[in-house]
Tab-separated table of C-alpha atoms and ligand atoms in Angstrom:
chain	number	residue	atom	x	y	z
A	1	MET	CA	34.898	41.282	14.842
A	2	GLU	CA	35.187	40.443	11.199
A	3	ARG	CA	38.319	42.554	10.694
A	4	PHE	CA	39.787	41.139	13.915
A	5	GLY	CA	39.294	37.591	12.607
A	6	GLN	CA	40.802	38.456	9.193
A	7	LEU	CA	43.879	39.881	10.910
A	8	LEU	CA	44.271	36.682	12.875
A	9	ASP	CA	44.277	34.716	9.709
A	10	GLU	CA	46.775	37.022	8.183
A	11	LEU	CA	49.020	36.755	11.206
A	12	GLU	CA	48.863	32.931	11.011
A	13	GLU	CA	49.682	32.914	7.216
A	14	ARG	CA	52.445	35.504	7.368
A	15	GLY	CA	53.940	35.035	10.826
A	16	GLY	CA	53.757	38.711	11.270
A	17	LEU	CA	51.840	41.958	10.597
A	18	PRO	CA	52.483	45.528	9.770
A	19	ARG	CA	52.319	48.013	12.683
A	20	GLU	CA	48.774	49.372	12.097
A	21	LYS	CA	47.341	45.906	12.072
A	22	TRP	CA	49.112	44.967	15.344
A	23	LEU	CA	47.594	48.140	16.801
A	24	TYR	CA	44.132	47.094	15.754
A	25	LEU	CA	44.469	43.650	17.358
A	26	LEU	CA	46.021	45.033	20.527
A	27	ALA	CA	43.277	47.605	20.866
A	28	HIS	CA	40.692	44.700	21.359
A	29	PRO	CA	41.452	42.719	24.468
A	30	GLU	CA	37.731	42.409	25.391
A	31	LYS	CA	36.237	39.015	25.909
A	32	PRO	CA	34.657	38.272	22.467
A	33	PHE	CA	37.799	39.296	20.594
A	34	ARG	CA	40.105	37.578	23.064
A	35	GLU	CA	37.982	34.434	22.842
A	36	LEU	CA	38.240	34.368	19.099
A	37	ALA	CA	42.025	34.642	19.293
A	38	ALA	CA	42.101	32.042	22.090
A	39	GLU	CA	40.088	29.595	20.053
A	40	LYS	CA	42.392	29.881	17.094
A	41	ALA	CA	45.418	29.610	19.395
A	42	ARG	CA	44.032	26.595	21.167
A	43	THR	CA	43.412	24.812	17.908
A	44	LEU	CA	46.970	25.455	16.820
A	45	THR	CA	48.401	24.354	20.212
A	46	LEU	CA	46.424	21.120	20.145
A	47	ALA	CA	47.476	20.458	16.560
A	48	ARG	CA	51.117	20.807	17.495
A	49	PHE	CA	51.348	19.522	21.108
A	50	ARG	CA	48.107	17.644	21.604
A	51	GLU	CA	46.867	17.881	25.160
A	52	GLY	CA	50.389	17.862	26.620
A	53	VAL	CA	51.786	20.687	28.754
A	54	TYR	CA	55.497	20.761	29.461
A	55	VAL	CA	56.751	21.520	32.933
A	56	ARG	CA	60.026	22.987	34.059
A	57	GLY	CA	61.556	22.930	37.516
A	58	LEU	CA	62.539	26.474	38.290
A	59	VAL	CA	65.529	26.899	40.622
A	60	GLU	CA	65.924	30.574	41.686
A	61	PHE	CA	69.398	30.232	42.965
A	62	SER	CA	70.519	33.822	43.825
A	63	ASN	CA	68.671	37.016	44.398
A	64	CYS	CA	71.841	39.078	44.293
A	65	CYS	CA	71.794	41.415	41.287
A	66	ALA	CA	74.179	44.042	39.919
A	67	ASN	CA	71.364	45.496	37.749
A	68	ASP	CA	68.940	48.129	38.766
A	69	CYS	CA	65.830	47.633	36.688
A	70	PHE	CA	63.152	50.027	38.013
A	71	TYR	CA	60.379	47.422	38.105
A	72	CYS	CA	62.289	44.543	39.821
A	73	GLY	CA	62.301	43.776	43.555
A	74	ILE	CA	65.764	42.159	43.436
A	75	ARG	CA	67.425	45.301	41.955
A	76	ARG	CA	70.656	46.276	43.544
A	77	SER	CA	69.225	49.458	45.046
A	78	ASN	CA	66.630	47.644	47.167
A	79	PRO	CA	68.357	47.648	50.603
A	80	LYS	CA	65.387	46.022	52.328
A	81	LEU	CA	65.690	42.663	50.595
A	82	GLU	CA	67.598	39.912	52.439
A	83	ARG	CA	69.949	38.422	49.892
A	84	TYR	CA	70.702	34.796	49.463
A	85	ARG	CA	72.767	32.509	47.215
A	86	LEU	CA	72.472	28.757	46.932
A	87	ASP	CA	75.542	26.661	46.391
A	88	GLU	CA	76.118	23.796	43.998
A	89	GLU	CA	75.187	21.130	46.525
A	90	GLU	CA	71.895	22.852	47.403
A	91	MET	CA	71.055	23.269	43.726
A	92	LEU	CA	71.869	19.596	42.934
A	93	GLU	CA	69.611	18.722	45.898
A	94	CYS	CA	66.815	20.695	44.203
A	95	CYS	CA	67.338	18.825	41.030
A	96	GLU	CA	67.319	15.440	42.817
A	97	LYS	CA	63.969	16.295	44.258
A	98	GLY	CA	62.741	17.705	41.020
A	99	TYR	CA	63.794	14.673	39.161
A	100	ARG	CA	61.897	12.425	41.617
A	101	TYR	CA	58.823	14.673	41.088
A	102	GLY	CA	59.052	14.144	37.350
A	103	PHE	CA	60.831	17.286	36.047
A	104	ARG	CA	63.143	16.690	33.050
A	105	THR	CA	64.048	20.364	32.563
A	106	PHE	CA	65.777	22.447	35.225
A	107	VAL	CA	65.708	26.235	34.801
A	108	PHE	CA	68.461	27.948	36.778
A	109	GLN	CA	67.495	31.605	37.232
A	110	SER	CA	69.228	34.333	39.287
A	111	GLY	CA	69.907	38.043	39.361
A	112	GLU	CA	73.141	39.132	37.590
A	113	ASP	CA	75.172	37.879	40.492
A	114	PRO	CA	78.900	38.631	40.137
A	115	LEU	CA	79.837	35.786	42.505
A	116	TRP	CA	78.279	33.333	40.253
A	117	GLY	CA	80.564	33.829	37.284
A	118	CYS	CA	80.707	31.871	34.022
A	119	GLU	CA	83.274	29.311	35.248
A	120	ARG	CA	81.266	28.387	38.281
A	121	LEU	CA	78.079	28.083	36.225
A	122	CYS	CA	79.849	25.921	33.744
A	123	GLY	CA	80.851	23.556	36.535
A	124	LEU	CA	77.254	23.400	37.760
A	125	VAL	CA	75.884	22.770	34.259
A	126	ARG	CA	78.453	19.924	33.791
A	127	ARG	CA	77.525	18.320	37.023
A	128	VAL	CA	73.771	18.578	36.462
A	129	ARG	CA	74.089	17.136	32.834
A	130	GLU	CA	76.271	14.297	34.110
A	131	ARG	CA	73.917	13.462	37.035
A	132	PHE	CA	70.693	13.787	34.955
A	133	PRO	CA	71.708	12.948	31.360
A	134	ASP	CA	68.022	12.803	30.287
A	135	CYS	CA	67.302	16.341	31.474
A	136	ALA	CA	67.608	19.692	29.725
A	137	VAL	CA	69.298	22.637	31.419
A	138	THR	CA	67.934	26.132	30.932
A	139	LEU	CA	69.860	29.186	32.138
A	140	SER	CA	68.386	32.585	32.847
A	141	VAL	CA	71.221	34.599	34.428
A	142	GLY	CA	71.262	37.791	32.320
A	143	GLU	CA	73.680	39.454	30.030
A	144	LEU	CA	77.151	37.981	29.552
A	145	ALA	CA	79.822	38.080	26.891
A	146	GLU	CA	79.323	35.888	23.819
A	147	GLU	CA	82.414	33.974	24.709
A	148	GLU	CA	80.873	33.108	28.110
A	149	TYR	CA	77.569	32.026	26.471
A	150	LYS	CA	79.630	29.758	24.285
A	151	ARG	CA	81.370	28.171	27.190
A	152	LEU	CA	78.049	27.532	28.962
A	153	TYR	CA	76.728	26.010	25.752
A	154	GLU	CA	79.734	23.756	25.485
A	155	ALA	CA	79.316	22.825	29.140
A	156	GLY	CA	75.957	21.421	28.216
A	157	ALA	CA	73.348	24.160	28.692
A	158	ASP	CA	70.555	23.658	26.166
A	159	ARG	CA	68.362	26.757	26.566
A	160	TYR	CA	68.618	30.336	27.662
A	161	LEU	CA	65.920	32.786	28.780
A	162	LEU	CA	66.657	36.506	28.494
A	163	ARG	CA	63.568	38.650	28.178
A	164	HIS	CA	64.202	41.641	25.993
A	165	GLU	CA	61.765	43.562	28.298
A	166	SER	CA	60.913	46.162	25.602
A	167	ALA	CA	61.999	46.344	21.951
A	168	ASP	CA	61.396	50.100	21.850
A	169	PRO	CA	64.532	51.999	22.833
A	170	GLU	CA	62.596	54.929	24.451
A	171	HIS	CA	60.430	52.590	26.517
A	172	TYR	CA	63.373	50.445	27.402
A	173	ALA	CA	65.013	53.564	28.775
A	174	MET	CA	61.979	54.435	30.864
A	175	ILE	CA	62.165	51.218	32.817
A	176	HIS	CA	66.015	50.786	33.060
A	177	PRO	CA	68.831	52.954	34.257
A	178	PRO	CA	70.964	54.551	31.514
A	179	ARG	CA	73.792	52.129	31.786
A	180	GLN	CA	71.540	49.208	30.804
A	181	LYS	CA	71.193	49.376	27.050
A	182	LEU	CA	68.643	47.823	24.746
A	183	ALA	CA	71.370	47.308	22.151
A	184	THR	CA	73.358	45.160	24.608
A	185	ARG	CA	70.277	43.088	25.391
A	186	MET	CA	69.557	42.551	21.674
A	187	ALA	CA	73.170	41.661	20.860
A	188	CYS	CA	73.030	39.005	23.702
A	189	LEU	CA	69.881	37.517	22.247
A	190	GLU	CA	71.417	37.376	18.734
A	191	ALA	CA	74.610	35.740	20.213
A	192	LEU	CA	72.541	33.146	22.089
A	193	LYS	CA	70.727	32.085	19.048
A	194	ARG	CA	73.814	32.065	16.874
A	195	ILE	CA	75.609	29.727	19.431
A	196	GLY	CA	72.748	27.269	19.196
A	197	PHE	CA	70.783	27.806	22.361
A	198	GLN	CA	67.082	27.402	22.297
A	199	THR	CA	66.557	31.056	23.052
A	200	GLY	CA	63.724	32.764	24.917
A	201	CYS	CA	62.902	36.446	24.895
A	202	GLY	CA	59.773	38.231	26.211
A	203	PHE	CA	58.409	41.273	28.089
A	204	MET	CA	55.996	42.433	30.725
A	205	VAL	CA	52.497	43.857	29.986
A	206	GLY	CA	51.656	47.108	31.499
A	207	THR	CA	55.067	48.416	32.757
A	208	PRO	CA	54.842	52.155	33.394
A	209	GLY	CA	54.966	54.201	30.267
A	210	GLN	CA	54.136	51.193	28.017
A	211	GLU	CA	51.739	52.074	25.154
A	212	LEU	CA	50.206	49.851	22.593
A	213	LYS	CA	52.818	51.045	20.079
A	214	HIS	CA	55.539	49.630	22.246
A	215	ILE	CA	53.848	46.240	22.484
A	216	ALA	CA	53.399	46.344	18.632
A	217	CYS	CA	57.143	46.964	18.497
A	218	ASP	CA	57.687	43.843	20.771
A	219	MET	CA	55.532	41.722	18.562
A	220	GLU	CA	57.303	43.023	15.402
A	221	PHE	CA	60.691	42.238	17.029
A	222	MET	CA	59.590	38.649	17.928
A	223	SER	CA	58.146	38.109	14.470
A	224	ARG	CA	61.634	38.879	13.090
A	225	PHE	CA	63.659	37.197	15.769
A	226	ARG	CA	61.646	34.000	15.912
A	227	PRO	CA	62.580	32.965	19.414
A	228	HIS	CA	62.201	29.326	20.560
A	229	MET	CA	60.469	30.462	23.788
A	230	ILE	CA	58.537	33.568	24.674
A	231	GLY	CA	57.861	34.744	28.320
A	232	ILE	CA	55.052	37.173	28.766
A	233	GLY	CA	53.492	38.195	32.033
A	234	PRO	CA	51.738	41.205	33.514
A	235	PHE	CA	53.803	43.806	35.342
A	236	ILE	CA	53.089	43.647	39.087
A	237	PRO	CA	54.539	46.357	41.318
A	238	HIS	CA	57.004	45.666	44.021
A	239	ARG	CA	56.688	48.023	46.981
A	240	ASP	CA	60.402	48.633	47.377
A	241	THR	CA	61.081	49.842	43.789
A	242	PRO	CA	60.585	53.148	41.957
A	243	PHE	CA	57.431	51.625	40.403
A	244	GLY	CA	56.047	50.466	43.762
A	245	LYS	CA	52.933	52.639	43.540
A	246	GLU	CA	52.128	51.921	39.891
A	247	LYS	CA	49.248	49.681	38.843
A	248	CYS	CA	49.358	46.114	37.598
A	249	GLY	CA	49.361	45.258	33.897
A	250	SER	CA	46.205	43.904	32.323
A	251	GLY	CA	45.520	40.198	32.550
A	252	GLU	CA	43.151	40.391	29.618
A	253	LEU	CA	45.796	41.972	27.372
A	254	THR	CA	48.340	39.418	28.550
A	255	LEU	CA	46.006	36.604	27.633
A	256	LEU	CA	45.322	38.176	24.216
A	257	LEU	CA	49.116	38.443	23.680
A	258	LEU	CA	49.709	34.810	24.497
A	259	SER	CA	47.139	33.859	21.822
A	260	LEU	CA	48.704	36.207	19.274
A	261	CYS	CA	52.149	34.717	20.008
A	262	ARG	CA	50.776	31.253	19.437
A	263	ILE	CA	49.072	32.224	16.187
A	264	MET	CA	52.226	33.998	14.978
A	265	GLN	CA	54.486	31.102	15.802
A	266	PRO	CA	52.601	27.844	16.386
A	267	GLU	CA	55.615	25.819	17.444
A	268	VAL	CA	56.894	28.319	20.096
A	269	LEU	CA	57.282	27.203	23.674
A	270	LEU	CA	55.040	29.559	25.562
A	271	PRO	CA	54.794	29.468	29.376
A	272	ALA	CA	51.770	30.504	31.413
A	273	THR	CA	53.882	32.603	33.751
A	274	THR	CA	53.899	32.891	37.484
A	275	ALA	CA	53.133	36.561	37.181
A	276	LEU	CA	49.878	35.719	35.312
A	277	GLY	CA	49.081	33.152	37.982
A	278	THR	CA	49.667	35.812	40.601
A	279	LEU	CA	47.462	38.459	38.954
A	280	LEU	CA	44.560	36.151	38.223
A	281	PRO	CA	43.489	33.356	40.558
A	282	ASP	CA	43.299	30.868	37.689
A	283	GLY	CA	45.807	32.666	35.533
A	284	ARG	CA	47.925	29.606	34.624
A	285	GLU	CA	44.829	27.687	33.419
A	286	GLN	CA	43.532	30.679	31.534
A	287	GLY	CA	47.013	31.039	30.024
A	288	VAL	CA	46.999	27.458	28.793
A	289	LEU	CA	43.579	27.914	27.332
A	290	ALA	CA	44.879	31.095	25.580
A	291	GLY	CA	47.635	29.035	23.846
A	292	ALA	CA	50.376	28.559	26.453
A	293	ASN	CA	51.943	25.088	26.663
A	294	VAL	CA	54.557	25.323	29.406
A	295	ILE	CA	54.362	25.778	33.204
A	296	MET	CA	57.389	26.467	35.412
A	297	PRO	CA	56.717	25.445	39.050
A	298	ASP	CA	59.218	26.591	41.630
A	299	ILE	CA	61.467	23.838	43.038
A	300	SER	CA	63.689	26.173	45.013
A	301	PRO	CA	64.082	25.424	48.716
A	302	ALA	CA	60.973	26.757	50.630
A	303	GLU	CA	63.205	29.003	52.787
A	304	VAL	CA	64.357	31.187	49.811
A	305	ARG	CA	61.207	31.345	47.705
A	306	LYS	CA	59.879	34.439	49.314
A	307	LEU	CA	63.225	36.182	48.954
A	308	TYR	CA	63.220	35.806	45.176
A	309	SER	CA	60.710	38.696	45.168
A	310	LEU	CA	60.600	40.173	41.740
A	311	TYR	CA	57.158	41.602	42.539
A	312	ASP	CA	54.667	41.593	45.567
A	313	ASN	CA	52.705	38.506	46.498
A	314	LYS	CA	54.357	36.159	44.022
A	315	ALA	CA	52.075	33.119	43.669
A	316	ALA	CA	53.392	29.752	44.800
A	317	CYS	CA	53.350	26.965	42.418
A	318	ASP	CA	54.645	24.281	44.518
A	319	PRO	CA	54.752	20.968	42.754
A	320	GLY	CA	54.022	19.201	46.099
A	321	THR	CA	55.703	16.099	47.284
A	322	ALA	CA	53.696	13.481	45.511
A	323	GLY	CA	55.240	14.076	42.118
A	324	ILE	CA	54.121	16.299	39.377
A	325	LEU	CA	51.621	13.865	37.977
A	326	HIS	CA	49.711	13.824	41.221
A	327	SER	CA	50.022	17.546	42.031
A	328	ASP	CA	47.295	20.129	42.265
A	329	LEU	CA	48.745	21.540	39.033
A	330	ALA	CA	48.136	18.231	37.275
A	331	LYS	CA	44.541	18.160	38.619
A	332	LYS	CA	43.890	21.681	37.427
A	333	LEU	CA	45.299	20.851	34.033
A	334	GLU	CA	43.129	17.689	33.883
A	335	ALA	CA	40.144	19.816	34.684
A	336	ILE	CA	40.719	21.767	31.451
A	337	GLY	CA	41.474	18.752	29.378
A	338	ARG	CA	45.195	18.835	29.478
A	339	HIS	CA	47.962	16.715	31.061
A	340	VAL	CA	51.568	17.110	32.281
A	341	VAL	CA	54.175	15.640	29.961
A	342	ILE	CA	57.256	13.997	31.555
A	343	GLY	CA	60.053	14.772	29.188
A	344	ARG	CA	62.474	17.461	28.090
A	345	GLY	CA	60.031	19.162	25.898
A	346	ASP	CA	62.522	20.629	23.433
A	347	PHE	CA	61.642	23.183	20.807
A	348	GLY	CA	60.710	21.286	17.606
A	349	GLU	CA	59.554	18.127	19.373
A	350	ARG	CA	56.307	17.249	17.714
A	351	SER	CA	54.109	14.960	19.755
A	352	CYS	CA	53.710	14.255	23.456
B	401	5AD	N1	56.409	42.303	37.587
B	401	5AD	C1	56.361	41.250	36.709
B	401	5AD	N2	57.425	40.680	36.184
B	401	5AD	C2	58.623	41.117	36.649
B	401	5AD	N3	59.910	40.690	36.264
B	401	5AD	C3	60.742	41.460	36.968
B	401	5AD	N4	60.090	42.357	37.763
B	401	5AD	C4	58.755	42.146	37.597
B	401	5AD	C5	57.574	42.776	38.046
B	401	5AD	N5	57.634	43.763	38.932
B	401	5AD	C6	60.160	39.799	35.184
B	401	5AD	C7	61.120	40.476	34.176
B	401	5AD	C8	62.219	39.461	34.161
B	401	5AD	C9	61.668	38.198	34.738
B	401	5AD	C10	62.605	37.261	35.409
B	401	5AD	O1	60.663	38.612	35.664
B	401	5AD	O2	60.515	40.435	32.850
B	401	5AD	O3	62.797	39.210	32.965
């Protein structure tokens, strides 16, 4: 326990650790260790963000995808999935509703849908920014050319989420088909940051073949890259994928990783993910208590929510119809001494 605590201090001071020290931390996800990390992470979160938790309205606008990631239910080779695609009017409708509920960030996420090209997305971003000038727009639509990212930024998109999925080339190749390259993913992340996006990377915990050395590699990458946002959730199998019979990732290790991310980078925007909320009944609250400060409820139309099936039994996080401040989520956060913040919640914002 003493060495574990010393390494947490070193992580905080240096913003990173050498490989063997990461491996030591990652090998201790058990409760007493995890709690020590969570306590430190909580202190840092409260110092930076007080009791505020940022919320983002997630619009999953297309489950059509040209990619074929082995873990993901919306991969192109899943013939069982009914595909859908929202149009601009439907998405603006989601935002109208979301705005009334209290959301001031909209996250537009989809598969890599060829019919939603850069031009069309730019048009959407412009309309949303015009209609909701006090809201931030986050995109999460996969790998594009740097020129396209630039156009989206110029159209008014503020943030971009693109999980790196695995920073280790061999592990990356175990969970993706050969034509999806880690180098391309990394080049996209570099480009996004260069352009000026608040940029998010991240990975799943417990994907098949993942070892602690791979997670250490992810942490080393993030310590160098210094993303503005980090998305981490447990792997959860989807029955109609090559990994359908594999087991779920560890919730405990996921929670420890959230704490380590917070300690490594106290200002980072760190969501308690839907996957964590799916794996553990009170996963989102546990995530917040481990250092997360963002929650991303789904504001997509109810009819399509089930079709955006990245993994089995995806938890609902419905903001309800009474507004986010009166939602179940708000009550659950209040029960752990936190509250929802109405605002954009940009990286670098200090107080709530
Ligand atoms: N389990 C957990 N997370 C998944 N994702 C995709 N498939 C799964 C799964 N089976 C995550 C990926 C992707 C994000 C949108 O969802 O990390 O980047």
